[in-house]
């Protein structure tokens, strides 16, 4: 086909699966208690959907269906979860499905408050029941329902005033003057009539709304109050949070600060909530973290009990760690190194935020102690149980850091060349396959090698301690530690002997390389150049064997498939392209909404992981070629890729009603594919497998003694004649056997239908009746066909004809044999069974031939040397 006729659709080699590392954003969480489970659940927003976690283990319970826009606020009651997205409010049942939508707002909804059977929602200008406010005089910034105040809502404004409304009568009951500061938080205290008020100046007021009297006030020095929470398990403590991520705890009896939790979150604390009757505090923030704190320290302090946290800034580099493909190492702009598990979130690891060597120096702030973000890293599992197995380069730093994956900490070594230039920075790193050495390239052209066990410098490549005349863009070592490959901004790819550190050959490139990736098993080296092309070099022949062009932006990352057949590249043009190395063609390409900055394919080839600009998560794509055949064809140079939705952000389309015409055209499976085939019934096996064992089942279920009805006492108790009054006991009545006379029995519905079917020749109706009967009822129906049960020989003959028609048609093959076996036990007639016996022999001869052929082919396949 010509390029004009190529459709603009993706061949879907990869399909979206799920997103890792997304837990929370700036939206305050919602806490709910499940009465049946007797467990607390926390609901957090993550973009267009919300996640539900159990507080006991912080394990994810459910992920909701996506909404059309990002969620702006959350609320929950005993049954439903309410989420606002733009001007739309949706109610979710079972933490996932939308059961109701509320329309009517003209602006984005900012606040939600469930109140009994009603839901109050507020945007920037109005509230439920159309209570209009002038934003210049009363801009609604917080609202709450005071306990025991029926149909009452307390509203706070950014101007500082409070208003108490009756939502049933739509009347303003009282206006509180305020404290000359905007209200940010309203929270009910354990005491009736007392509420906590948080202001934009950091002031915390404990106010009695019935008496309009301020009981006490506190002042935090960290800016506006973002949330308030009261303990309900005994100690009179209120917690206040700040935009700096700090939490303060105030004693209401002594009216003073008890303790503080600094850097509880890296960003502003979105919400903090105490669990009812428990010393546990649940917090979430915009740093993509959910944390549970327990108060068991001396002096009323809290410690971190459990947490779920991802990157607080977008990840920049991702790589699979290990050979099983279950763990993904991710380095983010927040300076942390984390490991995300593709199996379960409880296997996630946070290796932490690296610290500088002069961390014991006094007078340094928290940010000054932290290392810059990681720009590149390399990992190996060969010796990770003996010493550090991860080496990372930091932005603007010459020294590289080592990390220990098993201990989840930064290592003791800071690898730095002796006597090196202070203005140079580390730009590329690679660990040998044996896990003993690390090769590090720098911006001044140096390429140094270090021993990971001791952290000592073991030499450098090149004359005058320089391998390149400019910045080193990539380093790599082969499988047997024979070759070291380096690529620099001087457009050169150099081959070095690993042990002697002597240069063997160099290759001139057509443009400056941006990065490179070596597939050690196949010896293929891929280099991304600054002219948006990719070249593949064979390190054995040391020649360029493939060149791929098609990207229209800087190539950010690359990865090989485990067999080295495909090369996946991602670039700033928002495309993810798959190149086939044997044919040298582009075989798959699709667009994403956000430019990908990192990519990694699992060693097993089942998942493709990508990281994107302005996104905190790691996105997984399934490799559909492992599940079935995928038609891949070479794509033309001017191919226009289709846009694929990122995993986890696809909105659920509303269900459409199916018309009668569409229902008629819908495909319906045939009852039987062919008359030459044997078709089994769809009944459960318990309906027909126990027919031959009914006697054993009845004997096993037979009660030890039959139930005896208590004798009825007469109204006047009989007495015996004599001087002493004695009651007369009733005489024991002997059991009388009851016999059923066949002529008096009423003919069953099955017998009537079977007799009529014997005359017409169509046995669908009696067969349908037998399918509805259980094993015991079926035995009774067949007993009624005999002369002892009130039947006749004509009914026996009709039943045999029904079995013969079932065998002839090939349908309900299992039922036909089960019914026939039970029938032969009840009654039989040799003259009428001769034709049925021949039919059985023919059917089983065909089945035996098919079975023998299949077994012979299977035996040959298992034993043959292919």
PDB file of N, CA, C and O in Angstrom, residues 675 678 800-811 813 816-817 820 832-848:
ATOM      1  N   UNK A 675     -23.208 -31.320  13.386  1.00  0.00           N
ATOM      2  CA  UNK A 675     -23.850 -32.576  13.783  1.00  0.00           C
ATOM      3  C   UNK A 675     -22.838 -33.698  13.952  1.00  0.00           C
ATOM      4  O   UNK A 675     -23.120 -34.689  14.637  1.00  0.00           O
ATOM      5  N   UNK A 678     -19.671 -33.888  19.056  1.00  0.00           N
ATOM      6  CA  UNK A 678     -20.373 -34.208  20.293  1.00  0.00           C
ATOM      7  C   UNK A 678     -20.424 -32.949  21.154  1.00  0.00           C
ATOM      8  O   UNK A 678     -19.388 -32.333  21.431  1.00  0.00           O
ATOM      9  N   UNK A 800     -36.966 -44.300  25.579  1.00  0.00           N
ATOM     10  CA  UNK A 800     -35.840 -44.840  24.814  1.00  0.00           C
ATOM     11  C   UNK A 800     -35.688 -44.088  23.501  1.00  0.00           C
ATOM     12  O   UNK A 800     -34.577 -43.793  23.043  1.00  0.00           O
ATOM     13  N   UNK A 801     -36.810 -43.749  22.860  1.00  0.00           N
ATOM     14  CA  UNK A 801     -36.745 -42.960  21.624  1.00  0.00           C
ATOM     15  C   UNK A 801     -36.142 -41.576  21.905  1.00  0.00           C
ATOM     16  O   UNK A 801     -35.415 -41.016  21.058  1.00  0.00           O
ATOM     17  N   UNK A 802     -36.422 -40.984  23.069  1.00  0.00           N
ATOM     18  CA  UNK A 802     -35.848 -39.684  23.414  1.00  0.00           C
ATOM     19  C   UNK A 802     -34.325 -39.779  23.557  1.00  0.00           C
ATOM     20  O   UNK A 802     -33.584 -38.923  23.060  1.00  0.00           O
ATOM     21  N   UNK A 803     -33.849 -40.849  24.225  1.00  0.00           N
ATOM     22  CA  UNK A 803     -32.408 -41.049  24.349  1.00  0.00           C
ATOM     23  C   UNK A 803     -31.790 -41.277  22.968  1.00  0.00           C
ATOM     24  O   UNK A 803     -30.693 -40.762  22.659  1.00  0.00           O
ATOM     25  N   UNK A 804     -32.471 -42.017  22.118  1.00  0.00           N
ATOM     26  CA  UNK A 804     -31.951 -42.273  20.768  1.00  0.00           C
ATOM     27  C   UNK A 804     -31.842 -40.984  19.964  1.00  0.00           C
ATOM     28  O   UNK A 804     -30.871 -40.784  19.233  1.00  0.00           O
ATOM     29  N   UNK A 805     -32.820 -40.077  20.095  1.00  0.00           N
ATOM     30  CA  UNK A 805     -32.752 -38.798  19.367  1.00  0.00           C
ATOM     31  C   UNK A 805     -31.617 -37.914  19.906  1.00  0.00           C
ATOM     32  O   UNK A 805     -30.967 -37.192  19.146  1.00  0.00           O
ATOM     33  N   UNK A 806     -31.364 -37.969  21.228  1.00  0.00           N
ATOM     34  CA  UNK A 806     -30.259 -37.199  21.790  1.00  0.00           C
ATOM     35  C   UNK A 806     -28.921 -37.700  21.268  1.00  0.00           C
ATOM     36  O   UNK A 806     -28.035 -36.902  20.923  1.00  0.00           O
ATOM     37  N   UNK A 807     -28.745 -39.016  21.182  1.00  0.00           N
ATOM     38  CA  UNK A 807     -27.496 -39.562  20.657  1.00  0.00           C
ATOM     39  C   UNK A 807     -27.352 -39.293  19.170  1.00  0.00           C
ATOM     40  O   UNK A 807     -26.232 -39.076  18.662  1.00  0.00           O
ATOM     41  N   UNK A 808     -28.454 -39.319  18.430  1.00  0.00           N
ATOM     42  CA  UNK A 808     -28.389 -39.069  16.988  1.00  0.00           C
ATOM     43  C   UNK A 808     -28.005 -37.621  16.691  1.00  0.00           C
ATOM     44  O   UNK A 808     -27.261 -37.351  15.744  1.00  0.00           O
ATOM     45  N   UNK A 809     -28.519 -36.683  17.487  1.00  0.00           N
ATOM     46  CA  UNK A 809     -28.203 -35.276  17.239  1.00  0.00           C
ATOM     47  C   UNK A 809     -26.831 -34.877  17.791  1.00  0.00           C
ATOM     48  O   UNK A 809     -26.272 -33.865  17.369  1.00  0.00           O
ATOM     49  N   UNK A 810     -26.300 -35.630  18.741  1.00  0.00           N
ATOM     50  CA  UNK A 810     -25.002 -35.302  19.328  1.00  0.00           C
ATOM     51  C   UNK A 810     -25.058 -34.239  20.403  1.00  0.00           C
ATOM     52  O   UNK A 810     -24.006 -33.823  20.896  1.00  0.00           O
ATOM     53  N   UNK A 811     -26.218 -33.795  20.789  1.00  0.00           N
ATOM     54  CA  UNK A 811     -26.368 -32.767  21.814  1.00  0.00           C
ATOM     55  C   UNK A 811     -26.633 -33.402  23.168  1.00  0.00           C
ATOM     56  O   UNK A 811     -27.220 -34.487  23.251  1.00  0.00           O
ATOM     57  N   UNK A 813     -24.653 -34.822  25.287  1.00  0.00           N
ATOM     58  CA  UNK A 813     -24.079 -36.166  25.244  1.00  0.00           C
ATOM     59  C   UNK A 813     -23.924 -36.733  26.657  1.00  0.00           C
ATOM     60  O   UNK A 813     -24.179 -37.921  26.888  1.00  0.00           O
ATOM     61  N   UNK A 816     -27.401 -37.724  28.154  1.00  0.00           N
ATOM     62  CA  UNK A 816     -27.999 -38.914  27.538  1.00  0.00           C
ATOM     63  C   UNK A 816     -27.469 -40.187  28.191  1.00  0.00           C
ATOM     64  O   UNK A 816     -28.239 -41.111  28.505  1.00  0.00           O
ATOM     65  N   UNK A 817     -26.169 -40.259  28.434  1.00  0.00           N
ATOM     66  CA  UNK A 817     -25.601 -41.454  29.051  1.00  0.00           C
ATOM     67  C   UNK A 817     -25.997 -41.569  30.516  1.00  0.00           C
ATOM     68  O   UNK A 817     -26.231 -42.681  31.016  1.00  0.00           O
ATOM     69  N   UNK A 820     -29.670 -42.679  30.622  1.00  0.00           N
ATOM     70  CA  UNK A 820     -29.800 -44.067  30.188  1.00  0.00           C
ATOM     71  C   UNK A 820     -29.328 -45.030  31.270  1.00  0.00           C
ATOM     72  O   UNK A 820     -29.941 -46.076  31.493  1.00  0.00           O
ATOM     73  N   UNK A 832     -36.551 -53.410  22.837  1.00  0.00           N
ATOM     74  CA  UNK A 832     -36.534 -52.002  22.420  1.00  0.00           C
ATOM     75  C   UNK A 832     -35.156 -51.370  22.550  1.00  0.00           C
ATOM     76  O   UNK A 832     -34.984 -50.214  22.172  1.00  0.00           O
ATOM     77  N   UNK A 833     -34.171 -52.094  23.118  1.00  0.00           N
ATOM     78  CA  UNK A 833     -32.851 -51.512  23.339  1.00  0.00           C
ATOM     79  C   UNK A 833     -31.824 -51.937  22.301  1.00  0.00           C
ATOM     80  O   UNK A 833     -30.674 -51.516  22.374  1.00  0.00           O
ATOM     81  N   UNK A 834     -32.225 -52.814  21.349  1.00  0.00           N
ATOM     82  CA  UNK A 834     -31.242 -53.276  20.367  1.00  0.00           C
ATOM     83  C   UNK A 834     -30.768 -52.143  19.473  1.00  0.00           C
ATOM     84  O   UNK A 834     -29.575 -51.980  19.214  1.00  0.00           O
ATOM     85  N   UNK A 835     -31.724 -51.331  18.945  1.00  0.00           N
ATOM     86  CA  UNK A 835     -31.321 -50.222  18.078  1.00  0.00           C
ATOM     87  C   UNK A 835     -30.515 -49.177  18.852  1.00  0.00           C
ATOM     88  O   UNK A 835     -29.570 -48.596  18.332  1.00  0.00           O
ATOM     89  N   UNK A 836     -30.851 -48.940  20.117  1.00  0.00           N
ATOM     90  CA  UNK A 836     -30.110 -47.978  20.928  1.00  0.00           C
ATOM     91  C   UNK A 836     -28.685 -48.447  21.198  1.00  0.00           C
ATOM     92  O   UNK A 836     -27.746 -47.650  21.228  1.00  0.00           O
ATOM     93  N   UNK A 837     -28.503 -49.770  21.354  1.00  0.00           N
ATOM     94  CA  UNK A 837     -27.157 -50.311  21.557  1.00  0.00           C
ATOM     95  C   UNK A 837     -26.283 -50.085  20.334  1.00  0.00           C
ATOM     96  O   UNK A 837     -25.104 -49.734  20.453  1.00  0.00           O
ATOM     97  N   UNK A 838     -26.851 -50.287  19.164  1.00  0.00           N
ATOM     98  CA  UNK A 838     -26.079 -50.023  17.950  1.00  0.00           C
ATOM     99  C   UNK A 838     -25.695 -48.562  17.806  1.00  0.00           C
ATOM    100  O   UNK A 838     -24.589 -48.229  17.377  1.00  0.00           O
ATOM    101  N   UNK A 839     -26.631 -47.681  18.179  1.00  0.00           N
ATOM    102  CA  UNK A 839     -26.327 -46.251  18.136  1.00  0.00           C
ATOM    103  C   UNK A 839     -25.159 -45.911  19.071  1.00  0.00           C
ATOM    104  O   UNK A 839     -24.268 -45.152  18.722  1.00  0.00           O
ATOM    105  N   UNK A 840     -25.149 -46.478  20.266  1.00  0.00           N
ATOM    106  CA  UNK A 840     -24.064 -46.213  21.218  1.00  0.00           C
ATOM    107  C   UNK A 840     -22.728 -46.704  20.682  1.00  0.00           C
ATOM    108  O   UNK A 840     -21.686 -46.048  20.850  1.00  0.00           O
ATOM    109  N   UNK A 841     -22.716 -47.892  20.064  1.00  0.00           N
ATOM    110  CA  UNK A 841     -21.466 -48.432  19.546  1.00  0.00           C
ATOM    111  C   UNK A 841     -20.887 -47.534  18.455  1.00  0.00           C
ATOM    112  O   UNK A 841     -19.679 -47.304  18.388  1.00  0.00           O
ATOM    113  N   UNK A 842     -21.743 -46.998  17.586  1.00  0.00           N
ATOM    114  CA  UNK A 842     -21.260 -46.120  16.511  1.00  0.00           C
ATOM    115  C   UNK A 842     -20.674 -44.833  17.077  1.00  0.00           C
ATOM    116  O   UNK A 842     -19.594 -44.374  16.677  1.00  0.00           O
ATOM    117  N   UNK A 843     -21.369 -44.223  18.044  1.00  0.00           N
ATOM    118  CA  UNK A 843     -20.892 -42.962  18.611  1.00  0.00           C
ATOM    119  C   UNK A 843     -19.572 -43.142  19.332  1.00  0.00           C
ATOM    120  O   UNK A 843     -18.631 -42.370  19.167  1.00  0.00           O
ATOM    121  N   UNK A 844     -19.485 -44.198  20.141  1.00  0.00           N
ATOM    122  CA  UNK A 844     -18.248 -44.395  20.906  1.00  0.00           C
ATOM    123  C   UNK A 844     -17.100 -44.838  20.015  1.00  0.00           C
ATOM    124  O   UNK A 844     -15.911 -44.605  20.342  1.00  0.00           O
ATOM    125  N   UNK A 845     -17.374 -45.496  18.890  1.00  0.00           N
ATOM    126  CA  UNK A 845     -16.300 -45.845  17.958  1.00  0.00           C
ATOM    127  C   UNK A 845     -15.676 -44.580  17.363  1.00  0.00           C
ATOM    128  O   UNK A 845     -14.441 -44.469  17.228  1.00  0.00           O
ATOM    129  N   UNK A 846     -16.501 -43.609  17.025  1.00  0.00           N
ATOM    130  CA  UNK A 846     -15.970 -42.346  16.496  1.00  0.00           C
ATOM    131  C   UNK A 846     -15.168 -41.597  17.559  1.00  0.00           C
ATOM    132  O   UNK A 846     -14.092 -41.061  17.274  1.00  0.00           O
ATOM    133  N   UNK A 847     -15.697 -41.558  18.779  1.00  0.00           N
ATOM    134  CA  UNK A 847     -14.957 -40.877  19.845  1.00  0.00           C
ATOM    135  C   UNK A 847     -13.648 -41.570  20.163  1.00  0.00           C
ATOM    136  O   UNK A 847     -12.609 -40.916  20.395  1.00  0.00           O
ATOM    137  N   UNK A 848     -13.646 -42.923  20.164  1.00  0.00           N
ATOM    138  CA  UNK A 848     -12.425 -43.655  20.461  1.00  0.00           C
ATOM    139  C   UNK A 848     -11.362 -43.400  19.397  1.00  0.00           C
ATOM    140  O   UNK A 848     -10.172 -43.256  19.717  1.00  0.00           O
TER     141      UNK A 848
END
